Short mmCIF file of C-alpha atoms and ligand atoms in Angstrom, two decimals:
data_model
loop_
_atom_site.label_atom_id
_atom_site.label_comp_id
_atom_site.label_asym_id
_atom_site.label_seq_id
_atom_site.Cartn_x
_atom_site.Cartn_y
_atom_site.Cartn_z
CA UNK A 1 -16.74 -26.24 5.26
CA UNK A 2 -19.87 -28.08 6.11
CA UNK A 3 -22.52 -27.47 3.33
CA UNK A 4 -25.08 -26.42 6.00
CA UNK A 5 -22.74 -23.45 6.67
CA UNK A 6 -22.85 -22.54 3.00
CA UNK A 7 -26.63 -22.68 2.99
CA UNK A 8 -26.67 -20.69 6.16
CA UNK A 9 -24.64 -18.00 4.63
CA UNK A 10 -26.75 -17.81 1.39
CA UNK A 11 -29.87 -17.40 3.61
CA UNK A 12 -28.32 -14.29 5.18
CA UNK A 13 -27.53 -12.42 1.95
CA UNK A 14 -30.40 -10.84 -0.13
CA UNK A 15 -29.10 -12.83 -3.16
CA UNK A 16 -27.57 -16.31 -2.75
CA UNK A 17 -25.55 -15.81 -5.87
CA UNK A 18 -23.31 -13.53 -3.66
CA UNK A 19 -22.07 -16.74 -1.89
CA UNK A 20 -19.22 -18.11 -4.11
CA UNK A 21 -17.78 -21.61 -3.86
CA UNK A 22 -16.34 -22.36 -7.39
CA UNK A 23 -12.69 -23.53 -6.69
CA UNK A 24 -11.18 -21.18 -9.40
CA UNK A 25 -13.05 -18.19 -7.85
CA UNK A 26 -12.06 -19.11 -4.30
CA UNK A 27 -8.43 -19.51 -5.39
CA UNK A 28 -8.33 -16.10 -7.03
CA UNK A 29 -10.08 -14.35 -4.07
CA UNK A 30 -7.71 -16.04 -1.62
CA UNK A 31 -4.57 -14.37 -3.01
CA UNK A 32 -3.02 -11.08 -3.52
CA UNK A 33 0.53 -9.93 -4.73
CA UNK A 34 2.34 -12.05 -2.10
CA UNK A 35 4.32 -13.66 -4.93
CA UNK A 36 6.50 -10.44 -5.02
CA UNK A 37 8.37 -12.08 -2.28
CA UNK A 38 10.31 -15.28 -3.12
CA UNK A 39 10.08 -15.98 0.70
CA UNK A 40 6.26 -15.80 1.02
CA UNK A 41 5.58 -17.55 -2.45
CA UNK A 42 5.96 -21.06 -1.31
CA UNK A 43 4.46 -20.47 2.05
CA UNK A 44 1.09 -18.87 0.81
CA UNK A 45 0.54 -20.43 -2.67
CA UNK A 46 -1.58 -23.25 -1.28
CA UNK A 47 -3.53 -21.22 1.29
CA UNK A 48 -7.22 -20.77 0.42
CA UNK A 49 -10.49 -19.70 1.97
CA UNK A 50 -13.43 -22.03 1.66
CA UNK A 51 -16.29 -19.82 0.61
CA UNK A 52 -16.60 -16.19 -0.47
CA UNK A 53 -19.43 -13.87 0.40
CA UNK A 54 -20.11 -10.50 -1.17
CA UNK A 55 -22.27 -8.21 1.15
CA UNK A 56 -23.68 -5.12 -0.27
CA UNK A 57 -24.41 -3.30 2.98
CA UNK A 58 -23.45 -3.21 6.61
CA UNK A 59 -26.35 -5.36 7.75
CA UNK A 60 -25.12 -8.17 5.66
CA UNK A 61 -21.63 -7.81 7.11
CA UNK A 62 -23.11 -7.89 10.62
CA UNK A 63 -25.06 -10.97 9.81
CA UNK A 64 -22.02 -12.75 8.24
CA UNK A 65 -19.85 -11.96 11.35
CA UNK A 66 -22.65 -13.02 13.72
CA UNK A 67 -22.87 -16.36 11.73
CA UNK A 68 -19.23 -16.86 11.58
CA UNK A 69 -18.75 -16.19 15.36
CA UNK A 70 -21.47 -18.58 16.36
CA UNK A 71 -19.87 -21.31 14.22
CA UNK A 72 -16.24 -20.34 15.01
CA UNK A 73 -15.41 -19.89 11.39
CA UNK A 74 -12.45 -17.61 10.47
CA UNK A 75 -13.20 -14.49 8.32
CA UNK A 76 -10.62 -12.74 6.14
CA UNK A 77 -11.67 -9.50 4.71
CA UNK A 78 -10.73 -8.53 1.14
CA UNK A 79 -10.76 -5.30 -0.75
CA UNK A 80 -9.19 -5.58 -4.20
CA UNK A 81 -6.48 -8.07 -3.23
CA UNK A 82 -3.60 -5.89 -4.27
CA UNK A 83 -1.71 -6.21 -0.99
CA UNK A 84 2.09 -7.32 -1.11
CA UNK A 85 2.44 -9.43 1.86
CA UNK A 86 -0.31 -11.96 1.69
CA UNK A 87 -2.48 -9.76 4.01
CA UNK A 88 -5.73 -11.12 2.66
CA UNK A 89 -4.54 -14.69 2.08
CA UNK A 90 -6.65 -16.79 4.51
CA UNK A 91 -4.24 -19.00 6.57
CA UNK A 92 -6.92 -21.09 8.28
CA UNK A 93 -9.60 -21.36 5.50
CA UNK A 94 -12.98 -20.21 6.48
CA UNK A 95 -14.97 -17.20 4.89
CA UNK A 96 -13.50 -14.46 2.43
CA UNK A 97 -15.48 -11.40 3.11
CA UNK A 98 -15.23 -9.62 -0.24
CA UNK A 99 -16.26 -6.04 0.09
CA UNK A 100 -15.86 -5.03 -3.53
CA UNK A 101 -19.64 -4.49 -3.86
CA UNK A 102 -19.68 -2.13 -1.08
CA UNK A 103 -18.40 0.74 -3.31
CA UNK A 104 -20.65 3.62 -2.79
CA UNK A 105 -19.34 7.24 -2.52
CA UNK A 106 -21.97 8.84 -0.19
CA UNK A 107 -20.61 12.33 -0.52
CA UNK A 108 -17.85 14.79 -0.58
CA UNK A 109 -18.46 17.38 2.19
CA UNK A 110 -17.82 21.10 1.65
CA UNK A 111 -14.81 20.70 3.85
CA UNK A 112 -13.30 18.13 1.42
CA UNK A 113 -13.96 14.89 3.35
CA UNK A 114 -15.08 11.85 1.33
CA UNK A 115 -17.60 9.68 3.00
CA UNK A 116 -17.72 6.32 1.47
CA UNK A 117 -18.10 2.58 1.77
CA UNK A 118 -14.87 0.47 1.92
CA UNK A 119 -14.96 -1.22 -1.34
CA UNK A 120 -14.90 2.17 -3.33
CA UNK A 121 -11.96 2.12 -5.75
CA UNK A 122 -9.33 4.84 -5.11
CA UNK A 123 -9.26 5.68 -8.81
CA UNK A 124 -13.02 6.21 -8.79
CA UNK A 125 -12.65 8.52 -5.81
CA UNK A 126 -9.84 10.48 -7.39
CA UNK A 127 -11.86 11.02 -10.55
CA UNK A 128 -15.08 12.07 -8.70
CA UNK A 129 -13.19 14.28 -6.19
CA UNK A 130 -11.32 16.10 -9.10
CA UNK A 131 -14.72 16.81 -10.74
CA UNK A 132 -15.62 18.66 -7.43
CA UNK A 133 -12.29 20.55 -6.98
CA UNK A 134 -10.66 18.01 -4.66
CA UNK A 135 -8.34 15.15 -4.98
CA UNK A 136 -6.76 12.35 -2.93
CA UNK A 137 -4.00 13.40 -0.56
CA UNK A 138 -2.09 10.27 -1.36
CA UNK A 139 -2.71 7.03 -2.96
CA UNK A 140 -0.87 3.79 -3.88
CA UNK A 141 0.39 3.17 -7.40
CA UNK A 142 -2.39 0.65 -7.58
CA UNK A 143 -4.93 3.57 -7.79
CA UNK A 144 -6.99 2.18 -10.41
CA UNK A 145 -7.65 -1.23 -8.60
CA UNK A 146 -7.19 -0.68 -4.84
CA UNK A 147 -10.10 0.05 -2.53
CA UNK A 148 -10.20 2.75 0.08
CA UNK A 149 -10.85 0.18 2.82
CA UNK A 150 -7.93 -2.06 1.72
CA UNK A 151 -5.68 0.99 1.51
CA UNK A 152 -6.47 2.02 5.08
CA UNK A 153 -6.21 -1.62 6.47
CA UNK A 154 -3.17 -2.70 4.40
CA UNK A 155 -1.42 0.28 2.88
CA UNK A 156 0.72 3.07 4.06
CA UNK A 157 1.21 5.93 1.63
CA UNK A 158 2.19 6.69 -1.90
CA UNK A 159 1.80 9.34 -4.62
CA UNK A 160 1.13 12.57 -2.60
CA UNK A 161 3.02 11.38 0.50
CA UNK A 162 5.78 13.77 -0.33
CA UNK A 163 3.45 16.61 0.53
CA UNK A 164 0.79 15.03 2.81
CA UNK A 165 2.65 12.18 4.59
CA UNK A 166 1.44 8.72 5.09
CA UNK A 167 -2.10 7.43 5.79
CA UNK A 168 -1.54 7.69 9.63
CA UNK A 169 -0.30 11.27 9.48
CA UNK A 170 -2.09 14.62 9.53
CA UNK A 171 -5.56 13.47 10.28
CA UNK A 172 -6.10 12.22 6.75
CA UNK A 173 -8.26 9.32 8.03
CA UNK A 174 -10.76 11.28 9.82
CA UNK A 175 -12.97 8.42 11.09
CA UNK A 176 -14.60 5.22 10.26
CA UNK A 177 -17.15 2.76 11.50
CA UNK A 178 -15.87 -0.74 12.27
CA UNK A 179 -17.90 -3.97 12.66
CA UNK A 180 -16.56 -6.08 15.52
CA UNK A 181 -16.35 -9.83 15.99
CA UNK A 182 -17.68 -9.83 19.49
CA UNK A 183 -20.20 -12.35 20.72
CA UNK A 184 -22.85 -9.90 19.49
CA UNK A 185 -21.16 -7.86 16.61
CA UNK A 186 -21.54 -4.15 16.70
CA UNK A 187 -20.76 -1.13 14.58
CA UNK A 188 -18.40 1.17 16.52
CA UNK A 189 -17.40 4.59 15.34
CA UNK A 190 -13.59 5.48 15.60
CA UNK A 191 -12.59 9.12 15.08
CA UNK A 192 -9.56 11.25 15.76
CA UNK A 193 -6.72 9.45 17.50
CA UNK A 194 -8.66 6.24 18.03
CA UNK A 195 -8.55 5.43 14.24
CA UNK A 196 -4.99 4.20 14.92
CA UNK A 197 -6.28 1.20 16.90
CA UNK A 198 -7.61 -0.26 13.62
CA UNK A 199 -5.59 1.43 10.85
CA UNK A 200 -3.04 -0.75 9.05
CA UNK A 201 -4.23 -3.83 11.24
CA UNK A 202 -4.86 -5.93 8.10
CA UNK A 203 -8.46 -6.69 9.07
CA UNK A 204 -7.44 -8.49 12.15
CA UNK A 205 -9.25 -6.47 14.54
CA UNK A 206 -12.45 -5.30 12.82
CA UNK A 207 -14.13 -4.71 9.42
CA UNK A 208 -14.18 -1.15 8.14
CA UNK A 209 -17.65 -0.49 6.87
CA UNK A 210 -17.86 3.25 6.48
CA UNK A 211 -15.01 5.76 6.03
CA UNK A 212 -14.42 9.50 6.27
CA UNK A 213 -11.31 10.18 4.29
CA UNK A 214 -9.84 13.81 4.01
CA UNK A 215 -9.01 15.16 0.61
CA UNK A 216 -6.93 18.08 -0.67
CA UNK A 217 -7.73 20.88 -3.01
CA UNK A 218 -7.17 19.71 -6.63
CA UNK A 219 -4.06 20.93 -8.23
CA UNK A 220 -3.37 21.14 -12.12
CA UNK A 221 -0.46 18.69 -12.18
CA UNK A 222 2.28 18.21 -14.75
CA UNK A 223 4.16 14.78 -14.95
CA UNK A 224 7.88 14.91 -15.92
CA UNK A 225 10.90 12.80 -16.37
CA UNK A 226 14.31 14.18 -15.96
CA UNK A 227 17.60 12.24 -16.68
CA UNK A 228 21.06 12.65 -15.25
CA UNK A 229 24.48 11.17 -15.93
CA UNK A 230 24.89 9.85 -12.31
CA UNK A 231 22.64 8.65 -9.61
CA UNK A 232 24.22 11.35 -7.26
CA UNK A 233 23.00 14.03 -9.61
CA UNK A 234 19.56 12.73 -10.02
CA UNK A 235 19.23 12.08 -6.24
CA UNK A 236 20.41 15.65 -5.41
CA UNK A 237 18.12 17.22 -7.85
CA UNK A 238 15.11 15.34 -6.76
CA UNK A 239 15.93 16.01 -3.14
CA UNK A 240 16.04 19.75 -3.84
CA UNK A 241 12.66 19.63 -5.24
CA UNK A 242 11.07 17.29 -2.57
CA UNK A 243 12.50 19.32 0.36
CA UNK A 244 11.90 22.81 -0.89
CA UNK A 245 8.37 24.03 0.09
CA UNK A 246 8.36 26.45 -2.86
CA UNK A 247 7.67 23.41 -5.14
CA UNK A 248 4.17 22.12 -5.33
CA UNK A 249 4.60 18.51 -5.81
CA UNK A 250 2.81 15.02 -5.64
CA UNK A 251 5.66 12.79 -6.63
CA UNK A 252 9.51 12.86 -6.34
CA UNK A 253 11.02 9.48 -7.41
CA UNK A 254 14.64 8.66 -8.40
CA UNK A 255 15.94 5.47 -10.05
CA UNK A 256 19.39 4.48 -10.66
CA UNK A 257 20.40 2.58 -13.88
CA UNK A 258 19.42 -0.09 -14.85
CA UNK A 259 15.92 0.39 -13.28
CA UNK A 260 14.74 2.79 -15.97
CA UNK A 261 15.60 -0.06 -18.54
CA UNK A 262 12.87 -2.23 -16.93
CA UNK A 263 10.14 0.24 -17.92
CA UNK A 264 9.43 -0.91 -21.54
CA UNK A 265 6.68 1.45 -22.52
CA UNK A 266 8.74 4.66 -21.37
CA UNK A 267 12.24 3.39 -21.91
CA UNK A 268 12.72 5.75 -24.82
CA UNK A 269 12.78 8.57 -22.40
CA UNK A 270 16.20 7.66 -20.99
CA UNK A 271 19.37 6.73 -22.53
CA UNK A 272 21.58 3.74 -21.56
CA UNK A 273 23.45 4.19 -18.18
CA UNK A 274 21.49 7.33 -17.06
CA UNK A 275 19.58 7.78 -13.79
CA UNK A 276 16.08 8.99 -13.92
CA UNK A 277 13.82 11.18 -11.88
CA UNK A 278 9.91 10.98 -12.09
CA UNK A 279 7.99 14.04 -10.86
CA UNK A 280 4.59 15.47 -10.45
CA UNK A 281 4.69 19.20 -9.97
CA UNK A 282 2.20 22.08 -10.33
CA UNK A 283 1.63 22.76 -14.03
CA UNK A 284 2.67 26.48 -13.60
CA UNK A 285 6.09 25.38 -12.33
CA UNK A 286 6.96 23.34 -15.45
CA UNK A 287 9.41 25.91 -16.90
CA UNK A 288 11.04 26.37 -13.65
CA UNK A 289 11.50 22.63 -13.49
CA UNK A 290 13.05 22.51 -16.87
CA UNK A 291 15.61 25.29 -15.77
CA UNK A 292 16.41 23.71 -12.51
CA UNK A 293 17.03 20.25 -14.10
CA UNK A 294 19.39 21.88 -16.68
CA UNK A 295 21.18 23.79 -13.99
CA UNK A 296 21.66 20.52 -12.11
CA UNK A 297 23.22 18.89 -15.17
CA UNK A 298 20.24 17.01 -16.39
CA UNK A 299 17.62 17.16 -19.04
CA UNK A 300 13.79 16.99 -18.98
CA UNK A 301 12.92 14.31 -21.52
CA UNK A 302 9.06 14.41 -21.02
CA UNK A 303 6.57 16.86 -19.73
CA UNK A 304 2.83 16.27 -19.96
CA UNK A 305 -0.44 17.16 -18.16
CA UNK A 306 -1.90 14.85 -15.69
CA UNK A 307 -5.73 14.44 -16.49
CA UNK A 308 -6.63 12.00 -13.90
CA UNK A 309 -6.07 8.23 -13.39
CA UNK A 310 -6.56 7.47 -17.14
CA UNK A 311 -3.73 9.76 -18.26
CA UNK A 312 -1.30 7.98 -20.76
CA UNK A 313 1.46 7.52 -19.97
CA UNK A 314 0.65 7.62 -16.28
CA UNK A 315 3.97 8.01 -14.84
CA UNK A 316 2.90 6.84 -11.37
CA UNK A 317 2.56 3.41 -13.01
CA UNK A 318 6.39 3.18 -12.71
CA UNK A 319 6.66 4.29 -9.13
CA UNK A 320 6.26 2.97 -5.66
CA UNK A 321 5.75 -0.71 -5.79
CA UNK A 322 5.04 -0.78 -9.49
CA UNK A 323 8.66 -0.42 -9.87
CA UNK A 324 9.26 -3.86 -8.49
CA UNK A 325 6.65 -5.29 -10.78
CA UNK A 326 8.49 -3.90 -13.80
CA UNK A 327 11.87 -5.25 -12.54
CA UNK A 328 10.22 -8.83 -11.95
CA UNK A 329 8.82 -8.53 -15.47
CA UNK A 330 12.27 -7.79 -16.82
CA UNK A 331 13.84 -10.48 -14.74
CA UNK A 332 12.11 -12.67 -12.11
CA UNK A 333 15.29 -12.94 -10.05
CA UNK A 334 14.35 -9.38 -8.57
CA UNK A 335 12.46 -8.79 -5.49
CA UNK A 336 12.53 -5.67 -3.14
CA UNK A 337 12.88 -4.11 0.27
CA UNK A 338 10.96 -1.19 1.91
CA UNK A 339 13.38 1.13 3.53
CA UNK A 340 13.69 4.72 5.05
CA UNK A 341 17.17 6.43 4.76
CA UNK A 342 18.29 9.24 7.05
CA UNK A 343 17.96 12.62 5.34
CA UNK A 344 21.47 13.69 6.66
CA UNK A 345 23.33 10.33 6.41
CA UNK A 346 21.79 8.85 3.28
CA UNK A 347 24.76 9.39 0.90
CA UNK A 348 26.98 7.62 3.23
CA UNK A 349 24.32 4.85 3.65
CA UNK A 350 24.09 4.55 -0.18
CA UNK A 351 27.95 4.21 -0.27
CA UNK A 352 27.96 1.59 2.36
CA UNK A 353 25.24 -0.50 0.83
CA UNK A 354 27.01 -0.31 -2.53
CA UNK A 355 30.27 -1.43 -1.03
CA UNK A 356 28.79 -4.38 0.89
CA UNK A 357 26.25 -5.52 -1.68
CA UNK A 358 27.35 -4.18 -5.16
CA UNK A 359 24.52 -4.23 -7.65
CA UNK A 360 22.54 -6.78 -5.64
CA UNK A 361 20.68 -3.70 -4.43
CA UNK A 362 19.52 -0.96 -6.85
CA UNK A 363 18.41 2.26 -5.49
CA UNK A 364 14.73 3.42 -5.98
CA UNK A 365 13.89 6.47 -3.85
CA UNK A 366 10.46 7.83 -3.02
CA UNK A 367 10.65 10.94 -1.19
CA UNK A 368 7.79 11.19 1.54
CA UNK A 369 7.08 13.45 4.39
CA UNK A 370 7.10 11.85 7.92
CA UNK A 371 4.65 12.49 10.77
CA UNK A 372 7.06 15.27 12.03
CA UNK A 373 6.72 17.04 8.70
CA UNK A 374 10.33 16.21 7.56
CA UNK A 375 10.67 14.96 3.94
CA UNK A 376 12.86 11.84 3.97
CA UNK A 377 14.25 9.57 1.30
CA UNK A 378 11.97 6.64 1.58
CA UNK A 379 13.04 3.75 -0.65
CA UNK A 380 11.78 0.67 -2.28
CA UNK A 381 15.03 -0.78 -3.60
CA UNK A 382 15.11 -3.46 -6.05
CA UNK A 383 16.95 -6.48 -4.80
CA UNK A 384 18.50 -9.35 -6.67
CA UNK A 385 17.36 -12.39 -4.73
CA UNK A 386 19.71 -15.34 -4.10
CA UNK A 387 18.71 -16.86 -0.71
CA UNK A 388 16.50 -15.96 2.22
CA UNK A 389 19.60 -15.81 4.47
CA UNK A 390 21.26 -13.28 2.12
CA UNK A 391 18.08 -11.22 2.05
CA UNK A 392 18.05 -11.29 5.99
CA UNK A 393 21.72 -10.33 6.01
CA UNK A 394 20.92 -7.31 3.92
CA UNK A 395 18.01 -6.28 6.09
CA UNK A 396 20.26 -6.72 9.25
CA UNK A 397 23.05 -4.70 7.60
CA UNK A 398 20.59 -1.83 6.59
CA UNK A 399 19.42 -1.71 10.22
CA UNK A 400 23.03 -1.60 11.54
CA UNK A 401 23.80 1.47 9.58
CA UNK A 402 20.62 3.22 10.48
CA UNK A 403 18.42 2.48 7.51
CA UNK A 404 14.91 1.62 8.53
CA UNK A 405 13.42 -1.50 7.05
CA UNK A 406 9.69 -2.49 6.98
CA UNK A 407 10.24 -6.23 6.06
CA UNK A 408 8.00 -7.12 3.10
CA UNK A 409 8.89 -10.84 3.28
CA UNK A 410 6.96 -11.67 6.33
CA UNK A 411 3.10 -12.05 6.56
CA UNK A 412 2.41 -10.92 10.05
CA UNK A 413 1.88 -7.39 11.16
CA UNK A 414 4.53 -7.10 13.86
CA UNK A 415 7.57 -7.29 11.32
CA UNK A 416 6.04 -5.03 8.77
CA UNK A 417 7.04 -1.79 10.25
CA UNK A 418 3.58 -0.36 10.87
CA UNK A 419 2.77 -2.24 14.14
CA UNK A 420 2.15 0.17 16.91
CA UNK A 421 4.71 -0.17 19.81
CA UNK A 422 2.01 1.07 22.22
CA UNK A 423 0.10 -2.16 21.19
CA UNK A 424 -3.23 -0.34 20.62
CA UNK A 425 -3.91 -2.60 17.60
CA UNK A 426 -3.39 -5.62 19.69
CA UNK A 427 -5.57 -4.26 22.48
CA UNK A 428 -8.37 -3.49 19.89
CA UNK A 429 -8.15 -7.18 18.78
CA UNK A 430 -8.51 -8.38 22.36
CA UNK A 431 -11.51 -6.25 22.72
CA UNK A 432 -13.22 -6.71 19.37
CA UNK A 433 -12.13 -10.19 18.32
CA UNK A 434 -11.44 -12.06 21.53
CA UNK A 435 -11.82 -15.50 19.79
CA UNK A 436 -9.20 -14.58 17.17
CA UNK A 437 -11.41 -15.18 14.09
CA UNK A 438 -10.50 -12.17 11.99
CA UNK A 439 -7.72 -12.94 9.65
CA UNK A 440 -6.10 -15.43 12.00
CA UNK A 441 -2.24 -15.81 12.01
CA UNK A 442 -1.48 -12.30 10.96
CA UNK A 443 -1.16 -10.64 14.46
CA UNK A 444 1.24 -13.13 16.20
CA UNK A 445 1.38 -11.17 19.47
CA UNK A 446 -2.44 -11.88 19.90
CA UNK A 447 -1.71 -15.54 19.93
CA UNK A 448 1.11 -15.24 22.36
CA UNK A 449 -1.19 -13.31 24.72
CA UNK A 450 -3.75 -16.04 24.49
CA UNK A 451 -1.44 -19.00 25.19
CA UNK A 452 0.45 -17.34 28.04
C1 LIG B 1 2.05 -2.99 -7.99
C2 LIG B 1 1.70 -2.69 -6.66
C3 LIG B 1 2.00 -1.30 -6.18
C4 LIG B 1 1.70 -1.07 -4.84
N1 LIG B 1 1.99 0.31 -4.43
C5 LIG B 1 1.63 0.63 -3.14
C6 LIG B 1 2.02 2.05 -2.71
O1 LIG B 1 2.32 2.85 -3.47
N2 LIG B 1 1.47 2.30 -1.44
C7 LIG B 1 1.02 1.36 -0.74
O2 LIG B 1 0.65 1.69 0.57
N3 LIG B 1 0.85 0.16 -1.00
C8 LIG B 1 1.06 -0.22 -2.27
N4 LIG B 1 0.73 -1.46 -2.75
C9 LIG B 1 0.05 -2.44 -1.82
C10 LIG B 1 -1.51 -2.22 -2.07
O3 LIG B 1 -1.86 -2.06 -3.36
C11 LIG B 1 -2.10 -1.21 -1.30
O4 LIG B 1 -1.92 -1.34 0.05
C12 LIG B 1 -3.70 -1.13 -1.51
O5 LIG B 1 -4.15 0.14 -1.01
C13 LIG B 1 -4.36 -2.33 -0.92
O6 LIG B 1 -5.68 -2.12 -1.35
P1 LIG B 1 -6.73 -3.45 -1.49
O7 LIG B 1 -8.13 -2.95 -1.71
O8 LIG B 1 -6.20 -4.18 -2.72
O9 LIG B 1 -6.57 -4.28 -0.20
P2 LIG B 1 -6.49 -5.80 -0.04
O10 LIG B 1 -5.20 -6.30 -0.55
O11 LIG B 1 -7.73 -6.46 -0.41
O12 LIG B 1 -6.46 -5.79 1.58
C14 LIG B 1 -5.27 -5.38 2.27
C15 LIG B 1 -5.58 -5.75 3.81
O13 LIG B 1 -6.58 -4.95 4.26
C16 LIG B 1 -7.63 -5.86 4.85
N5 LIG B 1 -8.93 -5.23 4.49
C17 LIG B 1 -9.41 -4.86 3.22
N6 LIG B 1 -10.57 -4.29 3.27
C18 LIG B 1 -10.79 -4.12 4.64
C19 LIG B 1 -11.86 -3.53 5.32
N7 LIG B 1 -12.93 -3.00 4.89
N8 LIG B 1 -11.77 -3.67 6.77
C20 LIG B 1 -10.76 -4.25 7.39
N9 LIG B 1 -9.82 -4.86 6.65
C21 LIG B 1 -9.74 -4.71 5.40
C22 LIG B 1 -7.41 -7.18 4.19
O14 LIG B 1 -7.86 -8.23 5.07
C23 LIG B 1 -5.85 -7.21 3.98
O15 LIG B 1 -5.34 -7.52 5.24
C24 LIG B 1 1.11 -2.00 -3.97
C25 LIG B 1 0.83 -3.21 -4.50
C26 LIG B 1 1.09 -3.58 -5.76
C27 LIG B 1 0.81 -4.99 -6.20
#
């Protein structure tokens, strides 16, 4: 990038030290957890931005986007950089718009809606909300680090989704303001259904600058582990908790052996060969859980109160996509898929996958509610990687037997499972970023539309 551009950017921010160019810093701010994928790793490791800017308010965001537009410089927005598919890796250099300093919680309304800046960390919001009788409806297992804006733009759901669905469901994302990359950038309010034009679009069609995020009344939670001789027993037990509305729950996870052996800090809670369930349920249902587990042939090996994100052990640290991290730590050969099994056919689907792929695929189930209110066995299976072709065969086979796959081994939106078939994210990009400067290369249908 021309040094005049760096000087120009420095003059826009109140403090020029918030324009960063040190190579090691740029390298760090250019990457996320894309290396989870052996397919994305070689493609993205050498991709870097050229300069990072750290605005502290929306006026600075407007000024940076105006400057970038005038000079046709790409802009890649970054929250905390915990994405898994290289979402915030700049493919064409340019500016990294690091929003980590825009981290104010403005208020929690009496109706339980948090109003905040995008860089606010989810863990801080959970802690603040619980002090006031509220809590996050759902959060990724990266709670401590991930930002609200990054979750909305790059995530999908997590702990809490078994009751409250994903981010796009049940009006959880009430509204946000978006800064556009038009000739003259504007701040546009999206509320109600229009949030879906921008939600999970990886910062390709606007920069979220202020967010209204609905919370749930806080619950006194208990975390528990239950172990079973077989995966079938553990699955059926957890399914019965997840699907029965009588249980108040935040997490219903199942692992088959050897996945629990990867969790070195809590490995003592399970014996060799057993399958394991991790649960968060209302504290006053703890005795009932113990009885239900015994009746299902299992044993509760740990039960302790959840006291907020700093609780130790924090069982959510082993769930959702943290499970893959533990597997990769145990053996770098492992990677993962993101699947949705059929509630009625899942046992048959498990059987077919085992028959075709043996222990190349290890079952890790996360029960979650879908947008129709049905609790389904979502899954982030651990996969032993051999070749990209074999991985693609597994994905194709899953789809052929009715298992939904959001492919985490591509870094463009359209294959990732959250791209809207009605193309409203694409239409918003055509409107808000007609020159294609926001996170270029991540919404490939936009480029197709331009070149046709
Ligand atoms: C160990 C591990 C576990 C995970 N578990 C989960 C999980 O349970 N559920 C889940 O959904 N995800 C999960 N993820 C993925 C990721 O942590 C979450 O999606 C997280 O919420 C991303 O937040 P972030 O602030 O790090 O976003 P970033 O990685 O910084 O950004 C994500 C995307 O959003 C864009 N973006 C960021 N901020 C803005 C903004 N203000 N406006 C517009 N675009 C923006 C970026 O350009 C990028 O495309 C996991 C990842 C890891 C490494």
